[in-house]
Coordinates of C-alpha atoms in Angstrom, one line a residue:
X7 CA -15.6 1.3 -144.5
X8 CA -13.2 4.3 -144.3
X9 CA -11.8 5.7 -147.5
X10 CA -13.8 3.3 -149.6
X11 CA -16.8 5.3 -148.6
X12 CA -15.4 8.7 -149.7
X13 CA -17.0 10.3 -152.6
X14 CA -15.0 12.8 -154.6
X15 CA -16.9 15.6 -156.4
X16 CA -15.7 18.3 -158.9
X17 CA -18.1 21.2 -159.6
X18 CA -18.1 24.7 -160.8
X19 CA -18.9 26.8 -157.7
X20 CA -18.6 30.6 -157.4
X21 CA -16.9 30.7 -160.7
X22 CA -14.1 28.3 -160.0
X23 CA -13.7 24.5 -160.3
X24 CA -13.9 23.1 -156.8
X25 CA -13.1 19.7 -155.5
X26 CA -14.7 18.3 -152.3
X27 CA -15.0 15.0 -150.6
X28 CA -18.2 13.7 -149.0
X29 CA -19.3 10.9 -146.7
X30 CA -22.2 10.0 -144.7
X31 CA -25.8 11.3 -144.1
X32 CA -27.3 13.5 -141.3
X33 CA -26.5 16.9 -139.9
X34 CA -24.1 18.5 -142.5
X35 CA -20.6 19.4 -141.3
X36 CA -18.2 21.2 -143.5
X37 CA -14.5 20.9 -142.7
X38 CA -12.2 23.8 -143.9
X39 CA -8.5 23.4 -144.0
X40 CA -5.6 25.9 -144.0
X41 CA -2.1 26.1 -145.5
X42 CA -0.1 24.0 -146.5
X43 CA -3.0 21.6 -146.1
X44 CA -5.7 19.9 -148.2
X45 CA -9.0 18.2 -147.7
X46 CA -6.8 15.2 -146.8
X47 CA -5.8 16.9 -143.6
X48 CA -9.2 15.8 -142.2
X49 CA -9.1 12.3 -143.5
X50 CA -9.0 10.8 -140.0
X51 CA -12.0 12.9 -139.0
X52 CA -14.2 12.4 -142.1
X53 CA -15.1 8.7 -141.6
X54 CA -15.2 9.0 -137.7
X55 CA -17.9 11.7 -138.1
X56 CA -19.8 10.0 -140.9
X57 CA -20.0 6.7 -139.0
X58 CA -21.4 8.6 -136.0
X59 CA -24.3 9.9 -138.2
X60 CA -23.1 13.1 -139.9
X61 CA -22.9 14.2 -143.5
X62 CA -19.3 15.3 -143.7
X63 CA -18.1 17.6 -146.6
X64 CA -14.4 18.4 -146.9
X65 CA -13.5 20.8 -149.7
X66 CA -10.1 21.7 -151.1
X67 CA -10.1 25.4 -150.3
X68 CA -9.5 27.7 -153.3
X69 CA -5.9 27.7 -154.5
X70 CA -5.1 24.4 -153.1
X71 CA -5.3 20.7 -154.0
X72 CA -7.7 19.9 -156.8
X73 CA -9.6 23.2 -156.5
X74 CA -8.9 26.0 -158.9
X75 CA -6.1 28.4 -158.1
X76 CA -6.9 31.9 -159.6
X77 CA -3.7 33.9 -160.2
X78 CA -4.8 37.2 -158.9
X79 CA -4.3 37.9 -155.2
X80 CA -7.6 39.8 -155.2
X81 CA -9.3 36.5 -155.9
X82 CA -8.5 35.4 -152.3
X83 CA -10.5 38.1 -150.6
X84 CA -13.3 37.4 -148.1
X85 CA -16.1 37.9 -150.7
X86 CA -14.6 35.2 -152.9
X87 CA -13.9 32.8 -150.0
X88 CA -17.3 33.3 -148.4
X89 CA -18.8 32.9 -151.9
X90 CA -17.2 29.5 -152.1
X91 CA -18.6 28.3 -148.9
X92 CA -22.1 29.6 -149.7
X93 CA -21.9 28.2 -153.2
X94 CA -21.0 24.8 -151.8
X95 CA -24.0 24.9 -149.6
X96 CA -26.2 25.9 -152.6
X97 CA -24.7 23.2 -154.9
X98 CA -25.5 20.6 -152.2
X99 CA -29.0 22.1 -151.7
X100 CA -28.3 22.7 -148.1
X101 CA -29.8 25.7 -146.3
X102 CA -27.5 25.5 -143.3
X103 CA -24.5 23.5 -142.0
X104 CA -22.0 23.3 -139.2
X105 CA -18.6 24.7 -140.2
X106 CA -15.4 23.6 -138.6
X107 CA -12.0 25.2 -139.6
X108 CA -8.3 25.3 -138.7
X109 CA -5.8 28.1 -139.7
X110 CA -7.2 29.9 -142.9
X111 CA -10.2 27.6 -142.7
X112 CA -11.0 29.0 -139.2
X113 CA -10.9 32.6 -140.6
X114 CA -13.1 31.6 -143.5
X115 CA -15.8 30.2 -141.3
X116 CA -15.7 33.1 -138.8
X117 CA -16.1 35.5 -141.8
X118 CA -19.0 33.5 -143.0
X119 CA -20.7 33.4 -139.7
X120 CA -20.5 37.3 -139.4
X121 CA -21.8 37.9 -142.9
X122 CA -24.3 35.1 -143.4
X123 CA -25.3 33.8 -139.9
X124 CA -28.5 32.2 -141.3
X125 CA -26.5 29.7 -143.3
X126 CA -24.4 28.6 -140.3
X127 CA -25.7 26.3 -137.6
X128 CA -22.5 26.6 -135.4
X129 CA -18.8 27.1 -135.9
X130 CA -16.0 24.9 -134.5
X131 CA -12.6 26.7 -134.5
X132 CA -9.4 24.8 -134.2
X133 CA -6.3 26.5 -133.0
X134 CA -7.1 30.0 -134.4
X135 CA -9.6 31.9 -132.3
X136 CA -10.0 35.0 -134.5
X137 CA -8.7 36.4 -137.8
X138 CA -5.9 38.9 -137.5
X139 CA -7.7 42.2 -137.0
X140 CA -5.4 44.8 -135.4
X141 CA -7.6 47.8 -136.4
X142 CA -4.7 50.3 -136.4
X143 CA -2.3 48.6 -138.9
X144 CA -2.6 46.4 -142.0
X145 CA -1.4 42.9 -141.3
X146 CA 1.3 42.8 -144.0
X147 CA 2.7 46.1 -142.7
X148 CA 2.8 44.9 -139.1
X149 CA 4.4 41.6 -140.0
X150 CA 7.0 43.4 -142.2
X151 CA 7.9 45.6 -139.3
X152 CA 8.2 42.6 -137.0
X153 CA 10.5 40.9 -139.6
X154 CA 13.1 43.6 -139.7
X155 CA 15.3 41.9 -137.1
X156 CA 14.6 38.1 -137.8
X157 CA 13.1 35.6 -140.2
X158 CA 9.3 35.6 -140.3
X159 CA 7.5 33.2 -142.7
X160 CA 4.7 35.7 -143.6
X161 CA 7.3 38.3 -144.8
X162 CA 9.0 35.6 -146.7
X163 CA 5.8 34.8 -148.4
X164 CA 4.7 38.4 -149.1
X165 CA 6.5 39.2 -152.4
X166 CA 6.5 36.8 -155.2
X167 CA 8.1 34.9 -156.8
X168 CA 10.9 33.8 -154.4
X169 CA 8.8 31.6 -152.1
X170 CA 6.8 30.2 -154.9
X171 CA 9.9 29.1 -156.8
X172 CA 11.9 27.8 -153.7
X173 CA 9.0 25.8 -152.3
X174 CA 7.9 24.3 -155.7
X175 CA 11.5 23.3 -156.3
X176 CA 11.6 21.2 -153.0
X177 CA 8.0 20.3 -152.1
X178 CA 8.9 17.1 -150.2
X179 CA 11.6 18.7 -148.1
X180 CA 9.4 21.8 -147.4
X181 CA 6.3 19.7 -146.3
X182 CA 8.4 17.3 -144.3
X183 CA 10.1 20.1 -142.4
X184 CA 7.1 22.4 -142.0
X185 CA 4.8 19.6 -140.7
X186 CA 7.4 18.8 -138.1
X187 CA 8.0 22.6 -137.4
X188 CA 4.3 23.2 -136.8
X189 CA 3.9 20.1 -134.5
X190 CA 4.2 19.9 -130.8
X191 CA 7.6 18.3 -131.2
X192 CA 9.2 21.4 -132.4
X193 CA 9.6 25.1 -131.2
X194 CA 8.4 27.2 -134.1
X195 CA 10.0 30.3 -132.7
X196 CA 13.5 28.9 -133.0
X197 CA 13.3 30.1 -136.5
X198 CA 13.4 33.7 -135.2
X199 CA 17.1 33.2 -134.6
X200 CA 17.7 33.3 -138.4
X201 CA 18.2 36.7 -140.0
X202 CA 15.8 38.4 -142.4
X203 CA 16.3 37.0 -145.9
X204 CA 16.7 33.4 -144.9
X205 CA 14.7 31.0 -146.9
X206 CA 11.9 29.2 -145.0
X207 CA 13.4 25.8 -145.8
X208 CA 16.8 26.8 -144.4
X209 CA 15.2 28.4 -141.3
X210 CA 13.5 25.1 -140.2
X211 CA 15.4 22.4 -138.3
X212 CA 16.0 19.0 -139.7
X213 CA 12.9 16.8 -139.0
X214 CA 13.3 13.2 -137.8
X215 CA 12.8 10.5 -140.5
X216 CA 9.2 9.2 -141.1
X217 CA 7.2 7.5 -139.9
X218 CA 6.3 9.6 -136.9
X219 CA 3.7 8.6 -134.3
X220 CA 1.1 10.8 -136.1
X221 CA 2.2 10.8 -139.7
X222 CA 3.2 7.9 -142.2
X223 CA 5.3 8.2 -145.2
X224 CA 2.3 7.5 -147.3
X225 CA 0.3 10.3 -145.8
X226 CA 3.1 12.8 -146.3
X227 CA 3.4 11.5 -149.9
X228 CA -0.3 12.6 -150.6
X229 CA 0.5 16.2 -149.7
X230 CA 3.7 16.0 -151.7
X231 CA 2.0 14.7 -154.7
X232 CA -0.7 17.3 -154.8
X233 CA 1.7 20.3 -154.1
X234 CA 4.2 18.9 -156.6
X235 CA 1.5 19.1 -159.3
X236 CA 0.1 22.5 -158.3
X237 CA 2.9 24.5 -156.7
X238 CA 2.2 26.6 -153.6
X239 CA 1.2 30.0 -155.1
X240 CA -2.5 29.5 -154.5
X241 CA -1.9 28.9 -150.8
X242 CA 0.6 31.8 -150.6
X243 CA -2.1 34.1 -152.0
X244 CA -4.1 33.6 -148.9
X245 CA -1.3 35.5 -147.1
X246 CA -0.8 38.0 -149.8
X247 CA -4.5 39.1 -149.6
X248 CA -4.2 39.7 -145.8
X249 CA -4.5 43.5 -146.3
X250 CA -7.4 43.2 -148.6
X251 CA -9.2 41.0 -146.0
X252 CA -8.2 43.5 -143.3
X253 CA -10.1 46.3 -145.2
X254 CA -13.1 44.0 -145.7
X255 CA -13.3 43.3 -142.1
X256 CA -13.2 46.8 -141.0
X257 CA -17.0 47.2 -141.0
X258 CA -17.3 44.1 -138.7
X259 CA -14.9 45.5 -136.0
X260 CA -16.9 45.1 -132.7
X261 CA -19.7 43.2 -134.3
X262 CA -20.9 40.1 -132.5
X263 CA -22.2 37.0 -134.2
X264 CA -25.2 35.1 -132.7
X265 CA -23.9 31.8 -134.1
X266 CA -23.0 29.3 -131.5
X267 CA -19.2 28.6 -131.3
X268 CA -16.9 25.9 -130.0
X269 CA -13.1 25.8 -129.8
X270 CA -10.4 23.2 -129.8
X271 CA -6.9 24.3 -129.1
X272 CA -3.6 22.5 -128.2
X273 CA -0.9 23.1 -125.7
X274 CA 2.0 23.8 -128.2
X275 CA 0.1 25.6 -130.9
X276 CA 2.3 28.3 -132.6
X277 CA -0.7 30.6 -133.4
X278 CA -2.2 30.5 -130.0
X279 CA 1.3 31.1 -128.4
X280 CA 2.5 33.9 -130.7
X281 CA 0.0 35.3 -133.1
X282 CA -3.2 36.0 -131.1
X283 CA -2.2 38.3 -128.3
X284 CA -2.4 37.7 -124.6
X285 CA -6.0 36.6 -124.5
X286 CA -6.8 34.6 -127.6
X287 CA -10.0 33.0 -126.3
X288 CA -11.2 36.4 -125.2
X289 CA -10.8 37.5 -128.8
X290 CA -13.0 34.7 -129.9
X291 CA -15.6 35.4 -127.2
X292 CA -15.7 39.1 -128.3
X293 CA -16.9 37.9 -131.7
X294 CA -18.9 34.9 -130.6
X295 CA -20.4 35.6 -127.2
X296 CA -22.2 32.3 -127.5
X297 CA -19.0 30.4 -127.1
X298 CA -20.1 27.2 -125.6
X299 CA -17.0 25.1 -125.0
X300 CA -13.3 25.5 -125.1
X301 CA -10.9 22.5 -124.8
X302 CA -7.2 22.4 -125.0
X303 CA -5.3 19.2 -126.0
X304 CA -2.1 18.6 -124.2
X305 CA 1.1 17.9 -126.0
X306 CA -0.1 18.7 -129.5
X307 CA 0.8 21.5 -131.9
X308 CA -0.8 23.1 -135.0
X309 CA -1.2 19.8 -136.8
X310 CA -3.7 18.7 -134.2
X311 CA -6.1 16.8 -136.5
X312 CA -3.2 14.4 -137.2
X313 CA -1.2 14.7 -134.0
X314 CA -4.1 14.0 -131.7
X315 CA -6.7 12.4 -134.0
X316 CA -8.6 10.4 -131.3
X317 CA -8.8 13.5 -129.0
X318 CA -10.0 15.7 -131.8
X319 CA -12.6 13.2 -133.0
X320 CA -14.0 12.8 -129.5
X321 CA -14.3 16.5 -129.0
X322 CA -15.8 17.1 -132.4
X323 CA -18.4 14.4 -131.7
X324 CA -19.2 15.8 -128.3
X325 CA -19.6 19.3 -129.8
X326 CA -21.8 18.0 -132.6
X327 CA -24.0 16.1 -130.2
X328 CA -24.6 19.4 -128.4
X329 CA -25.0 21.3 -131.6
X330 CA -27.5 18.7 -132.9
X331 CA -29.5 18.9 -129.6
X332 CA -29.7 22.7 -129.8
X333 CA -30.6 22.6 -133.5
X334 CA -33.4 20.1 -132.8
X335 CA -34.8 22.4 -130.1
X336 CA -34.6 25.3 -132.5
X337 CA -36.5 23.5 -135.1
X338 CA -39.2 22.3 -132.7
X339 CA -39.4 25.7 -130.9
X340 CA -38.9 24.0 -127.5

């Protein structure tokens, strides 16, 4: 079973060539990754969910992996990303699906649920409870102001081509370091000790050699191989389009979605700790008042699908059982 059952697909969807992996039959579940991730970030979830009776679909999000990476920053706006997910459903002849996402993948599924709720059975957010949406200041301006006194990765990414060139020149070192930095074994905010202008690679501490309890050398090599081939510009454009997305979210300030929502966080997640304010779950509940369950995994960081795979799988299966029950009730009118 396992990887032997994965089916890889390439299709033109929403005007770009997209790659996605599929396994299983049943209630459809779309798993959306962030940066610097790939569909492979979910590889320990795909088979576990498929064997439990779900049709699992894990795309490479636009700009990353084997999906096409348009050059223009404007191609990473909400309309394009939402169009990818709707196009994926249409390509698979699915009216609705459950969407789970982490990092940029979480923002993508929340935007989808606000704009096209009839296509979303439920959302499951991991780590990121809401997209950045300070209504008073565009995100890139806010982060630029925060970066006046210390290194901040978002400011480092903002202006090409420095980050594109430096990361592409050392993909293995960057990925080895950043996966450790984002994990529960490291304090991400130690990087703030470095001055503005520091490179991301230099700002991160030296990681221990592989294997780690949650990542093997072969698993890291999969990410290294893909990003060595593609470079990182597609993923960086998700950051560079922050202000475009901010403007597109303006009409949805204060709007609530009726889509049922679920959340998985972790004790040492950098985004929950430093990038979502004092009440991150409150932010999510304000958008999704039908927030059914919130669970926090002790010890893990932002790489939670890999750091705590068994715990994540158990929670996803529990959430999906509840979602399936609610969906069956909706279909039967009971």
